Amino acid sequence: MTCSETFDMFPPESTKALFAADRMDNLDSSQIGTVGEYLVAAVIAGYGYEVHHTKCNGYDLLVMRDGADPIRVDVKTVKAADKPRTYSIRKGKTTTFREYEAGDCDLFALVCLEDQSIVFDRCDKYDGKSSIYINRDKHRDTCSHRSWQSALNG
C-alpha cells in the first residue's frame, strides 16, 4: 500500500478531529511530547519493529532491529497545524541548554499532531544546531514510511 492509498483510506476530515488543536489547549508541552512519542511508537510498530519507550537522556524511543544495533529516536512534537514547523533540538531541561551533538540519537521524528504528519531524519545532519525547520506543506506531503526508510538507509 502506498502512502497516498493510506491517506485516501483516512481523509483529512476524518483524522483532523482526532488531534484537534483546541482539544489540546489544556495540555502542557510535556504532555504534547508524550502524545507525539506514543503516536510515533505506534507508527514504527506498524512498520513491523519492536519499539520501547525510554527515559534516556537524548532519545525517547528505542527501536529494535534483527541482527543490527537498535535505533535511538528523539521525538519532537508540535500540536497545531497552522503554527510554524520549527522544532527545538537543544538539550537540557533547565535554563542551561546546549546545542545538539551528533551521537545523542540516531533519528529525529518530527511530528505535527493536528495533521498527523511525521517526518524522520538522521540526527547527524544537525550537529551543532539548535532547531530544525520544515516547510508546513512539505511536512504534510512527506510520506512517513518513505522518510523512515530514507533515514534508515542514510
PDB file of C-alpha atoms in Angstrom:
ATOM      1  CA  MET A   1       0.000   0.000   0.000  1.00  0.00           C
ATOM      2  CA  THR A   2       1.409   3.411  -0.928  1.00  0.00           C
ATOM      3  CA  CYS A   3       1.240   6.499   1.257  1.00  0.00           C
ATOM      4  CA  SER A   4      -1.399   8.040  -0.998  1.00  0.00           C
ATOM      5  CA  GLU A   5      -3.548   4.905  -0.733  1.00  0.00           C
ATOM      6  CA  THR A   6      -3.300   5.047   3.059  1.00  0.00           C
ATOM      7  CA  PHE A   7      -4.188   8.736   3.009  1.00  0.00           C
ATOM      8  CA  ASP A   8      -7.219   8.002   0.844  1.00  0.00           C
ATOM      9  CA  MET A   9      -8.437   5.495   3.441  1.00  0.00           C
ATOM     10  CA  PHE A  10      -8.328   8.182   6.130  1.00  0.00           C
ATOM     11  CA  PRO A  11      -9.208  11.525   4.529  1.00  0.00           C
ATOM     12  CA  PRO A  12      -8.080  14.664   6.398  1.00  0.00           C
ATOM     13  CA  GLU A  13     -11.629  15.441   7.517  1.00  0.00           C
ATOM     14  CA  SER A  14     -11.853  12.191   9.488  1.00  0.00           C
ATOM     15  CA  THR A  15      -8.414  12.331  11.100  1.00  0.00           C
ATOM     16  CA  LYS A  16      -8.284  16.030  11.998  1.00  0.00           C
ATOM     17  CA  ALA A  17     -10.828  15.537  14.771  1.00  0.00           C
ATOM     18  CA  LEU A  18      -8.532  13.032  16.471  1.00  0.00           C
ATOM     19  CA  PHE A  19      -5.942  15.684  17.342  1.00  0.00           C
ATOM     20  CA  ALA A  20      -7.846  18.966  17.030  1.00  0.00           C
ATOM     21  CA  ALA A  21      -5.612  21.711  18.452  1.00  0.00           C
ATOM     22  CA  ASP A  22      -8.414  23.270  20.516  1.00  0.00           C
ATOM     23  CA  ARG A  23      -8.919  19.939  22.299  1.00  0.00           C
ATOM     24  CA  MET A  24      -5.276  20.009  23.350  1.00  0.00           C
ATOM     25  CA  ASP A  25      -5.322  23.538  24.796  1.00  0.00           C
ATOM     26  CA  ASN A  26      -5.151  22.224  28.347  1.00  0.00           C
ATOM     27  CA  LEU A  27      -2.046  20.091  27.687  1.00  0.00           C
ATOM     28  CA  ASP A  28       1.388  21.374  28.640  1.00  0.00           C
ATOM     29  CA  SER A  29       4.447  20.872  26.422  1.00  0.00           C
ATOM     30  CA  SER A  30       5.474  17.715  28.258  1.00  0.00           C
ATOM     31  CA  GLN A  31       2.059  16.145  27.655  1.00  0.00           C
ATOM     32  CA  ILE A  32       2.128  17.174  23.981  1.00  0.00           C
ATOM     33  CA  GLY A  33       5.536  15.490  23.713  1.00  0.00           C
ATOM     34  CA  THR A  34       4.212  12.306  25.303  1.00  0.00           C
ATOM     35  CA  VAL A  35       1.307  12.140  22.840  1.00  0.00           C
ATOM     36  CA  GLY A  36       3.795  12.578  19.971  1.00  0.00           C
ATOM     37  CA  GLU A  37       6.028   9.807  21.337  1.00  0.00           C
ATOM     38  CA  TYR A  38       3.127   7.354  21.515  1.00  0.00           C
ATOM     39  CA  LEU A  39       1.979   8.271  18.003  1.00  0.00           C
ATOM     40  CA  VAL A  40       5.468   7.712  16.576  1.00  0.00           C
ATOM     41  CA  ALA A  41       5.862   4.457  18.531  1.00  0.00           C
ATOM     42  CA  ALA A  42       2.571   3.181  17.074  1.00  0.00           C
ATOM     43  CA  VAL A  43       3.585   4.149  13.535  1.00  0.00           C
ATOM     44  CA  ILE A  44       7.007   2.479  13.798  1.00  0.00           C
ATOM     45  CA  ALA A  45       5.434  -0.624  15.353  1.00  0.00           C
ATOM     46  CA  GLY A  46       3.091  -0.655  12.363  1.00  0.00           C
ATOM     47  CA  TYR A  47       6.190  -0.883  10.149  1.00  0.00           C
ATOM     48  CA  GLY A  48       6.973  -4.183  11.920  1.00  0.00           C
ATOM     49  CA  TYR A  49       9.526  -3.069  14.505  1.00  0.00           C
ATOM     50  CA  GLU A  50       9.617  -3.657  18.251  1.00  0.00           C
ATOM     51  CA  VAL A  51       9.548  -0.243  19.963  1.00  0.00           C
ATOM     52  CA  HIS A  52      10.417   0.624  23.577  1.00  0.00           C
ATOM     53  CA  HIS A  53       9.818   3.912  25.392  1.00  0.00           C
ATOM     54  CA  THR A  54      12.875   5.110  27.297  1.00  0.00           C
ATOM     55  CA  LYS A  55      13.743   7.621  29.963  1.00  0.00           C
ATOM     56  CA  CYS A  56      17.211   8.103  28.484  1.00  0.00           C
ATOM     57  CA  ASN A  57      18.879  11.439  28.052  1.00  0.00           C
ATOM     58  CA  GLY A  58      18.935  12.242  24.350  1.00  0.00           C
ATOM     59  CA  TYR A  59      16.231   9.995  22.916  1.00  0.00           C
ATOM     60  CA  ASP A  60      12.672   8.836  23.593  1.00  0.00           C
ATOM     61  CA  LEU A  61      12.266   5.551  21.736  1.00  0.00           C
ATOM     62  CA  LEU A  62      14.478   2.546  21.187  1.00  0.00           C
ATOM     63  CA  VAL A  63      13.639   0.615  18.020  1.00  0.00           C
ATOM     64  CA  MET A  64      14.892  -2.951  17.861  1.00  0.00           C
ATOM     65  CA  ARG A  65      16.165  -4.472  14.610  1.00  0.00           C
ATOM     66  CA  ASP A  66      17.044  -8.101  13.945  1.00  0.00           C
ATOM     67  CA  GLY A  67      20.785  -8.508  13.668  1.00  0.00           C
ATOM     68  CA  ALA A  68      21.547  -4.783  13.900  1.00  0.00           C
ATOM     69  CA  ASP A  69      22.054  -2.129  16.545  1.00  0.00           C
ATOM     70  CA  PRO A  70      18.884  -0.566  17.954  1.00  0.00           C
ATOM     71  CA  ILE A  71      17.790   2.810  16.590  1.00  0.00           C
ATOM     72  CA  ARG A  72      17.552   5.694  19.074  1.00  0.00           C
ATOM     73  CA  VAL A  73      14.696   8.026  18.105  1.00  0.00           C
ATOM     74  CA  ASP A  74      14.254  11.512  19.554  1.00  0.00           C
ATOM     75  CA  VAL A  75      10.638  12.656  19.028  1.00  0.00           C
ATOM     76  CA  LYS A  76       9.878  16.373  18.586  1.00  0.00           C
ATOM     77  CA  THR A  77       6.229  17.424  18.531  1.00  0.00           C
ATOM     78  CA  VAL A  78       4.100  20.461  17.751  1.00  0.00           C
ATOM     79  CA  LYS A  79       0.338  20.356  18.153  1.00  0.00           C
ATOM     80  CA  ALA A  80      -1.203  22.967  15.829  1.00  0.00           C
ATOM     81  CA  ALA A  81      -1.029  22.629  12.049  1.00  0.00           C
ATOM     82  CA  ASP A  82      -1.201  26.405  11.498  1.00  0.00           C
ATOM     83  CA  LYS A  83       1.949  27.155  13.531  1.00  0.00           C
ATOM     84  CA  PRO A  84       5.499  27.170  12.125  1.00  0.00           C
ATOM     85  CA  ARG A  85       7.180  23.759  11.989  1.00  0.00           C
ATOM     86  CA  THR A  86      10.244  24.729  13.995  1.00  0.00           C
ATOM     87  CA  TYR A  87      11.465  22.008  16.324  1.00  0.00           C
ATOM     88  CA  SER A  88      13.942  22.790  19.087  1.00  0.00           C
ATOM     89  CA  ILE A  89      16.658  20.152  19.318  1.00  0.00           C
ATOM     90  CA  ARG A  90      18.595  21.799  22.110  1.00  0.00           C
ATOM     91  CA  LYS A  91      19.380  19.504  25.007  1.00  0.00           C
ATOM     92  CA  GLY A  92      18.663  20.355  28.620  1.00  0.00           C
ATOM     93  CA  LYS A  93      15.601  20.749  30.823  1.00  0.00           C
ATOM     94  CA  THR A  94      16.657  23.860  32.715  1.00  0.00           C
ATOM     95  CA  THR A  95      17.891  27.301  31.707  1.00  0.00           C
ATOM     96  CA  THR A  96      21.236  25.752  30.709  1.00  0.00           C
ATOM     97  CA  PHE A  97      20.824  24.375  27.217  1.00  0.00           C
ATOM     98  CA  ARG A  98      23.416  23.016  24.822  1.00  0.00           C
ATOM     99  CA  GLU A  99      23.265  22.580  21.061  1.00  0.00           C
ATOM    100  CA  TYR A 100      22.569  19.158  19.644  1.00  0.00           C
ATOM    101  CA  GLU A 101      25.653  16.943  19.289  1.00  0.00           C
ATOM    102  CA  ALA A 102      25.931  14.084  16.812  1.00  0.00           C
ATOM    103  CA  GLY A 103      25.709  10.801  18.679  1.00  0.00           C
ATOM    104  CA  ASP A 104      22.943  11.906  21.061  1.00  0.00           C
ATOM    105  CA  CYS A 105      20.446   9.909  18.963  1.00  0.00           C
ATOM    106  CA  ASP A 106      20.155   8.260  15.568  1.00  0.00           C
ATOM    107  CA  LEU A 107      16.915   9.675  14.126  1.00  0.00           C
ATOM    108  CA  PHE A 108      14.612  12.597  14.789  1.00  0.00           C
ATOM    109  CA  ALA A 109      10.872  12.059  14.393  1.00  0.00           C
ATOM    110  CA  LEU A 110       9.315  15.468  13.665  1.00  0.00           C
ATOM    111  CA  VAL A 111       5.595  15.374  14.440  1.00  0.00           C
ATOM    112  CA  CYS A 112       2.582  17.648  13.997  1.00  0.00           C
ATOM    113  CA  LEU A 113      -0.342  16.177  15.919  1.00  0.00           C
ATOM    114  CA  GLU A 114      -3.170  18.102  14.296  1.00  0.00           C
ATOM    115  CA  ASP A 115      -2.451  16.906  10.767  1.00  0.00           C
ATOM    116  CA  GLN A 116      -0.720  13.704  11.922  1.00  0.00           C
ATOM    117  CA  SER A 117       2.370  14.330   9.838  1.00  0.00           C
ATOM    118  CA  ILE A 118       5.629  12.638  10.792  1.00  0.00           C
ATOM    119  CA  VAL A 119       8.976  13.108   9.080  1.00  0.00           C
ATOM    120  CA  PHE A 120      12.043  11.090  10.070  1.00  0.00           C
ATOM    121  CA  ASP A 121      15.528  12.494   9.576  1.00  0.00           C
ATOM    122  CA  ARG A 122      19.032  11.493  10.580  1.00  0.00           C
ATOM    123  CA  CYS A 123      20.349  13.236  13.684  1.00  0.00           C
ATOM    124  CA  ASP A 124      23.931  13.510  12.442  1.00  0.00           C
ATOM    125  CA  LYS A 125      22.803  16.129   9.889  1.00  0.00           C
ATOM    126  CA  TYR A 126      22.127  18.590  12.724  1.00  0.00           C
ATOM    127  CA  ASP A 127      25.366  18.522  14.723  1.00  0.00           C
ATOM    128  CA  GLY A 128      25.818  21.902  16.432  1.00  0.00           C
ATOM    129  CA  LYS A 129      22.303  23.107  15.533  1.00  0.00           C
ATOM    130  CA  SER A 130      19.590  24.254  17.928  1.00  0.00           C
ATOM    131  CA  SER A 131      16.481  23.774  15.776  1.00  0.00           C
ATOM    132  CA  ILE A 132      15.006  22.181  12.667  1.00  0.00           C
ATOM    133  CA  TYR A 133      12.563  23.983  10.396  1.00  0.00           C
ATOM    134  CA  ILE A 134      10.340  22.144   7.900  1.00  0.00           C
ATOM    135  CA  ASN A 135       8.019  23.862   5.461  1.00  0.00           C
ATOM    136  CA  ARG A 136       4.430  23.081   6.533  1.00  0.00           C
ATOM    137  CA  ASP A 137       3.316  21.856   3.090  1.00  0.00           C
ATOM    138  CA  LYS A 138       6.421  19.715   2.632  1.00  0.00           C
ATOM    139  CA  HIS A 139       5.890  18.252   6.113  1.00  0.00           C
ATOM    140  CA  ARG A 140       2.262  17.371   5.345  1.00  0.00           C
ATOM    141  CA  ASP A 141       3.100  15.937   1.923  1.00  0.00           C
ATOM    142  CA  THR A 142       6.009  13.750   3.028  1.00  0.00           C
ATOM    143  CA  CYS A 143       5.235  10.047   3.274  1.00  0.00           C
ATOM    144  CA  SER A 144       6.234   8.951   6.776  1.00  0.00           C
ATOM    145  CA  HIS A 145       7.134   5.449   5.661  1.00  0.00           C
ATOM    146  CA  ARG A 146       9.367   6.673   2.850  1.00  0.00           C
ATOM    147  CA  SER A 147      11.083   9.173   5.156  1.00  0.00           C
ATOM    148  CA  TRP A 148      11.623   6.340   7.701  1.00  0.00           C
ATOM    149  CA  GLN A 149      13.210   4.141   5.042  1.00  0.00           C
ATOM    150  CA  SER A 150      15.328   7.007   3.725  1.00  0.00           C
ATOM    151  CA  ALA A 151      16.545   7.938   7.212  1.00  0.00           C
ATOM    152  CA  LEU A 152      17.473   4.304   7.951  1.00  0.00           C
ATOM    153  CA  ASN A 153      19.403   3.970   4.708  1.00  0.00           C
ATOM    154  CA  GLY A 154      21.215   7.221   5.359  1.00  0.00           C
TER     155      GLY A 154
END
